PDB file of C-alpha atoms in Angstrom:
ATOM      1  CA  MET A 202       3.338  42.004 -21.304  1.00  0.00           C
ATOM      2  CA  GLU A 203       2.063  38.313 -21.029  1.00  0.00           C
ATOM      3  CA  SER A 204       5.447  37.244 -20.104  1.00  0.00           C
ATOM      4  CA  LEU A 205       5.800  39.948 -17.165  1.00  0.00           C
ATOM      5  CA  LYS A 206       2.321  38.619 -15.868  1.00  0.00           C
ATOM      6  CA  THR A 207       3.744  34.735 -16.015  1.00  0.00           C
ATOM      7  CA  GLU A 208       6.857  35.982 -14.408  1.00  0.00           C
ATOM      8  CA  ALA A 209       4.712  37.776 -11.590  1.00  0.00           C
ATOM      9  CA  SER A 210       2.702  34.837 -11.058  1.00  0.00           C
ATOM     10  CA  LYS A 211       5.305  32.421 -11.219  1.00  0.00           C
ATOM     11  CA  LYS A 212       7.078  34.632  -8.120  1.00  0.00           C
ATOM     12  CA  GLU A 213       3.836  35.057  -6.269  1.00  0.00           C
ATOM     13  CA  TYR A 214       3.422  31.050  -6.585  1.00  0.00           C
ATOM     14  CA  GLU A 215       7.224  30.631  -5.136  1.00  0.00           C
ATOM     15  CA  LYS A 216       6.506  32.698  -2.307  1.00  0.00           C
ATOM     16  CA  TYR A 217       3.130  31.137  -1.391  1.00  0.00           C
ATOM     17  CA  VAL A 218       5.045  27.718  -1.524  1.00  0.00           C
ATOM     18  CA  LYS A 219       7.829  28.894   0.811  1.00  0.00           C
ATOM     19  CA  GLU A 220       4.933  29.970   3.165  1.00  0.00           C
ATOM     20  CA  VAL A 221       3.020  26.727   3.299  1.00  0.00           C
ATOM     21  CA  THR A 222       6.147  24.390   2.971  1.00  0.00           C
ATOM     22  CA  PRO A 223       7.001  23.102   6.501  1.00  0.00           C
ATOM     23  CA  VAL A 224      10.505  23.619   7.676  1.00  0.00           C
ATOM     24  CA  HIS A 225      12.530  20.605   8.955  1.00  0.00           C
ATOM     25  CA  SER A 226      15.614  19.998  10.709  1.00  0.00           C
ATOM     26  CA  LEU A 227      17.602  17.455   9.304  1.00  0.00           C
ATOM     27  CA  PRO A 228      19.620  16.981  12.596  1.00  0.00           C
ATOM     28  CA  ALA A 229      16.487  17.014  14.801  1.00  0.00           C
ATOM     29  CA  ASN A 230      14.950  14.360  12.559  1.00  0.00           C
ATOM     30  CA  MET A 231      17.734  12.070  12.327  1.00  0.00           C
ATOM     31  CA  LEU A 232      18.089  12.436  16.379  1.00  0.00           C
ATOM     32  CA  LYS A 233      14.379  11.428  16.807  1.00  0.00           C
ATOM     33  CA  ALA A 234      14.664   8.487  14.235  1.00  0.00           C
ATOM     34  CA  PHE A 235      17.695   7.360  16.125  1.00  0.00           C
ATOM     35  CA  ILE A 236      16.000   7.351  19.561  1.00  0.00           C
ATOM     36  CA  VAL A 237      12.840   5.749  18.755  1.00  0.00           C
ATOM     37  CA  GLY A 238      14.393   3.144  16.425  1.00  0.00           C
ATOM     38  CA  GLY A 239      16.948   2.381  19.179  1.00  0.00           C
ATOM     39  CA  LEU A 240      13.887   2.346  21.878  1.00  0.00           C
ATOM     40  CA  ILE A 241      12.233  -0.341  19.445  1.00  0.00           C
ATOM     41  CA  CYS A 242      15.226  -2.301  19.317  1.00  0.00           C
ATOM     42  CA  VAL A 243      16.079  -2.337  23.035  1.00  0.00           C
ATOM     43  CA  LEU A 244      12.303  -3.669  23.524  1.00  0.00           C
ATOM     44  CA  GLY A 245      13.099  -6.244  20.762  1.00  0.00           C
ATOM     45  CA  GLN A 246      16.265  -7.185  22.787  1.00  0.00           C
ATOM     46  CA  PHE A 247      14.425  -7.210  26.217  1.00  0.00           C
ATOM     47  CA  LEU A 248      11.930  -9.374  24.668  1.00  0.00           C
ATOM     48  CA  LEU A 249      14.324 -11.696  23.326  1.00  0.00           C
ATOM     49  CA  ASN A 250      16.223 -12.136  26.714  1.00  0.00           C
ATOM     50  CA  MET A 251      13.030 -12.740  28.276  1.00  0.00           C
ATOM     51  CA  ALA A 252      12.085 -15.350  26.159  1.00  0.00           C
ATOM     52  CA  GLN A 253      15.767 -16.880  26.465  1.00  0.00           C
ATOM     53  CA  GLY A 254      15.286 -16.620  30.138  1.00  0.00           C
ATOM     54  CA  GLN A 255      12.064 -18.646  29.998  1.00  0.00           C
ATOM     55  CA  GLY A 256      14.096 -21.666  28.559  1.00  0.00           C
ATOM     56  CA  LEU A 257      13.601 -21.045  24.764  1.00  0.00           C
ATOM     57  CA  ASP A 258      16.643 -21.596  22.474  1.00  0.00           C
ATOM     58  CA  LYS A 259      17.615 -18.690  20.300  1.00  0.00           C
ATOM     59  CA  GLU A 260      15.636 -19.380  17.090  1.00  0.00           C
ATOM     60  CA  LYS A 261      12.630 -19.723  18.945  1.00  0.00           C
ATOM     61  CA  ALA A 262      13.044 -16.834  21.424  1.00  0.00           C
ATOM     62  CA  ALA A 263      13.792 -14.590  17.994  1.00  0.00           C
ATOM     63  CA  ALA A 264      10.446 -15.867  16.555  1.00  0.00           C
ATOM     64  CA  TRP A 265       8.427 -15.033  19.653  1.00  0.00           C
ATOM     65  CA  CYS A 266      10.293 -11.548  19.800  1.00  0.00           C
ATOM     66  CA  SER A 267       9.174 -10.799  16.058  1.00  0.00           C
ATOM     67  CA  LEU A 268       5.546 -12.043  16.497  1.00  0.00           C
ATOM     68  CA  ILE A 269       5.358  -9.938  19.939  1.00  0.00           C
ATOM     69  CA  LEU A 270       6.667  -6.735  17.930  1.00  0.00           C
ATOM     70  CA  VAL A 271       4.225  -7.572  15.072  1.00  0.00           C
ATOM     71  CA  LEU A 272       1.503  -7.673  17.324  1.00  0.00           C
ATOM     72  CA  LEU A 273       2.217  -4.746  19.255  1.00  0.00           C
ATOM     73  CA  SER A 274       2.364  -2.643  16.205  1.00  0.00           C
ATOM     74  CA  ALA A 275      -0.637  -3.934  14.751  1.00  0.00           C
ATOM     75  CA  VAL A 276      -2.596  -3.022  18.186  1.00  0.00           C
ATOM     76  CA  LEU A 277      -0.920   0.457  18.320  1.00  0.00           C
ATOM     77  CA  THR A 278      -1.853   1.216  14.708  1.00  0.00           C
ATOM     78  CA  GLY A 279      -5.423   0.121  15.321  1.00  0.00           C
ATOM     79  CA  LEU A 280      -5.511   2.707  18.348  1.00  0.00           C
ATOM     80  CA  ASN A 281      -3.809   5.269  16.059  1.00  0.00           C
ATOM     81  CA  ILE A 282      -0.820   5.415  18.320  1.00  0.00           C
ATOM     82  CA  TYR A 283       1.829   4.118  15.973  1.00  0.00           C
ATOM     83  CA  PRO A 284       1.185   6.521  12.809  1.00  0.00           C
ATOM     84  CA  LYS A 285       1.693   9.391  15.517  1.00  0.00           C
ATOM     85  CA  LEU A 286       4.987   7.695  16.408  1.00  0.00           C
ATOM     86  CA  ALA A 287       5.847   7.185  12.908  1.00  0.00           C
ATOM     87  CA  LYS A 288       4.982  10.913  12.098  1.00  0.00           C
ATOM     88  CA  PHE A 289       7.418  11.940  14.961  1.00  0.00           C
ATOM     89  CA  ALA A 290      10.241   9.499  14.391  1.00  0.00           C
ATOM     90  CA  GLY A 291      10.012   8.811  10.670  1.00  0.00           C
ATOM     91  CA  ALA A 292      12.301   6.071   9.521  1.00  0.00           C
ATOM     92  CA  GLY A 293      13.306   5.364  13.063  1.00  0.00           C
ATOM     93  CA  ALA A 294       9.586   3.773  13.531  1.00  0.00           C
ATOM     94  CA  LEU A 295       9.268   2.774   9.779  1.00  0.00           C
ATOM     95  CA  VAL A 296      12.271   0.667   9.014  1.00  0.00           C
ATOM     96  CA  PRO A 297      11.969  -2.147  11.774  1.00  0.00           C
ATOM     97  CA  ILE A 298       9.543  -5.068  11.611  1.00  0.00           C
ATOM     98  CA  THR A 299       7.214  -2.922  13.278  1.00  0.00           C
ATOM     99  CA  GLY A 300       7.005  -0.479  10.511  1.00  0.00           C
ATOM    100  CA  PHE A 301       6.187  -3.211   8.012  1.00  0.00           C
ATOM    101  CA  ALA A 302       3.391  -4.588  10.492  1.00  0.00           C
ATOM    102  CA  ASN A 303       2.022  -0.873  10.793  1.00  0.00           C
ATOM    103  CA  SER A 304       1.785  -0.506   6.915  1.00  0.00           C
ATOM    104  CA  VAL A 305      -0.105  -3.731   6.622  1.00  0.00           C
ATOM    105  CA  ALA A 306      -2.568  -3.125   9.391  1.00  0.00           C
ATOM    106  CA  ALA A 307      -3.226   0.421   8.329  1.00  0.00           C
ATOM    107  CA  ALA A 308      -4.172  -0.679   4.953  1.00  0.00           C
ATOM    108  CA  ALA A 309      -6.662  -3.242   6.446  1.00  0.00           C
ATOM    109  CA  ILE A 310      -7.983  -0.542   8.767  1.00  0.00           C
ATOM    110  CA  GLU A 311      -8.310   1.666   5.918  1.00  0.00           C
ATOM    111  CA  TYR A 312     -10.089  -0.457   3.328  1.00  0.00           C
ATOM    112  CA  GLN A 313     -12.361  -2.494   5.677  1.00  0.00           C
ATOM    113  CA  THR A 314     -15.361  -0.752   4.495  1.00  0.00           C
ATOM    114  CA  GLU A 315     -14.706  -2.347   1.089  1.00  0.00           C
ATOM    115  CA  GLY A 316     -15.141  -6.005   2.673  1.00  0.00           C
ATOM    116  CA  GLU A 317     -13.154  -8.629   3.615  1.00  0.00           C
ATOM    117  CA  VAL A 318     -11.677 -10.020   0.367  1.00  0.00           C
ATOM    118  CA  PHE A 319     -11.676  -6.903  -1.977  1.00  0.00           C
ATOM    119  CA  GLY A 320     -10.908  -4.458   0.752  1.00  0.00           C
ATOM    120  CA  LYS A 321      -8.690  -5.905   3.561  1.00  0.00           C
ATOM    121  CA  GLY A 322      -7.525  -8.741   1.981  1.00  0.00           C
ATOM    122  CA  ALA A 323      -6.493  -6.863  -1.402  1.00  0.00           C
ATOM    123  CA  LYS A 324      -4.883  -4.016   0.253  1.00  0.00           C
ATOM    124  CA  ILE A 325      -2.881  -6.042   2.946  1.00  0.00           C
ATOM    125  CA  PHE A 326      -1.373  -8.004   0.019  1.00  0.00           C
ATOM    126  CA  SER A 327      -0.818  -4.992  -2.092  1.00  0.00           C
ATOM    127  CA  ILE A 328       1.397  -3.854   0.591  1.00  0.00           C
ATOM    128  CA  ALA A 329       2.918  -7.189   1.592  1.00  0.00           C
ATOM    129  CA  GLY A 330       3.294  -8.542  -1.603  1.00  0.00           C
ATOM    130  CA  PRO A 331       6.220  -6.543  -3.212  1.00  0.00           C
ATOM    131  CA  VAL A 332       8.045  -7.114   0.349  1.00  0.00           C
ATOM    132  CA  ILE A 333       7.562 -10.835  -0.130  1.00  0.00           C
ATOM    133  CA  LEU A 334       8.616 -11.228  -3.714  1.00  0.00           C
ATOM    134  CA  TYR A 335      11.743  -8.934  -3.510  1.00  0.00           C
ATOM    135  CA  GLY A 336      12.635 -10.758  -0.056  1.00  0.00           C
ATOM    136  CA  ILE A 337      12.243 -14.252  -1.599  1.00  0.00           C
ATOM    137  CA  THR A 338      14.030 -12.982  -4.949  1.00  0.00           C
ATOM    138  CA  SER A 339      17.014 -11.565  -3.227  1.00  0.00           C
ATOM    139  CA  SER A 340      17.436 -14.340  -1.028  1.00  0.00           C
ATOM    140  CA  TRP A 341      17.209 -16.710  -3.762  1.00  0.00           C
ATOM    141  CA  ILE A 342      19.729 -14.777  -5.837  1.00  0.00           C
ATOM    142  CA  ILE A 343      22.141 -14.498  -2.596  1.00  0.00           C
ATOM    143  CA  GLY A 344      21.800 -18.504  -2.115  1.00  0.00           C
ATOM    144  CA  LEU A 345      22.735 -18.947  -5.859  1.00  0.00           C
ATOM    145  CA  ILE A 346      25.857 -16.376  -5.387  1.00  0.00           C
ATOM    146  CA  TYR A 347      26.578 -18.662  -2.288  1.00  0.00           C
ATOM    147  CA  TRP A 348      26.478 -21.821  -4.054  1.00  0.00           C
ATOM    148  CA  ILE A 349      28.468 -20.732  -6.705  1.00  0.00           C
ATOM    149  CA  LEU A 350      31.165 -19.504  -4.275  1.00  0.00           C
ATOM    150  CA  LYS A 351      31.111 -23.108  -2.502  1.00  0.00           C
ATOM    151  CA  ILE A 352      31.461 -24.982  -5.652  1.00  0.00           C
ATOM    152  CA  CYS A 353      34.568 -22.851  -6.676  1.00  0.00           C
ATOM    153  CA  GLY A 354      35.882 -23.336  -3.091  1.00  0.00           C
ATOM    154  CA  VAL A 355      35.719 -19.583  -2.201  1.00  0.00           C
ATOM    155  CA  VAL A 356      33.589 -20.354   0.823  1.00  0.00           C
ATOM    156  CA  GLY A 357      33.638 -23.501   3.032  1.00  0.00           C
TER     157      GLY A 357
END
């Protein structure tokens, strides 16, 4: 008798979960991510071309492009526009540099009531810390591999 009740409650629960779980279309999500991510890249290319058109060399133009994209993302996060864009586009808005800026700015905004150091400061580094750590570690490993290959004469 007890197992029948358990089976019935499991079936009711599964039915409930199916009713409340949103259904997503993978092709539609991929298309939205592609379009929004592409538009972010087009904006980045536009900024890069504009900076080079003002006489900056490629490195300085790229630095200005990155800075402007990060600034735009942080401002749009503060205005609660970027989170809506990220919800719509998914990875298309979260993968580029703007997504990283959004995650750092969102943490600062969310924890501002905790204070400057233990709120904003701690949460910003809890988001940015792993990215910086793995970025430095992976670049060190790749540099080491390159150095070994250069010593062996595989690369020039």
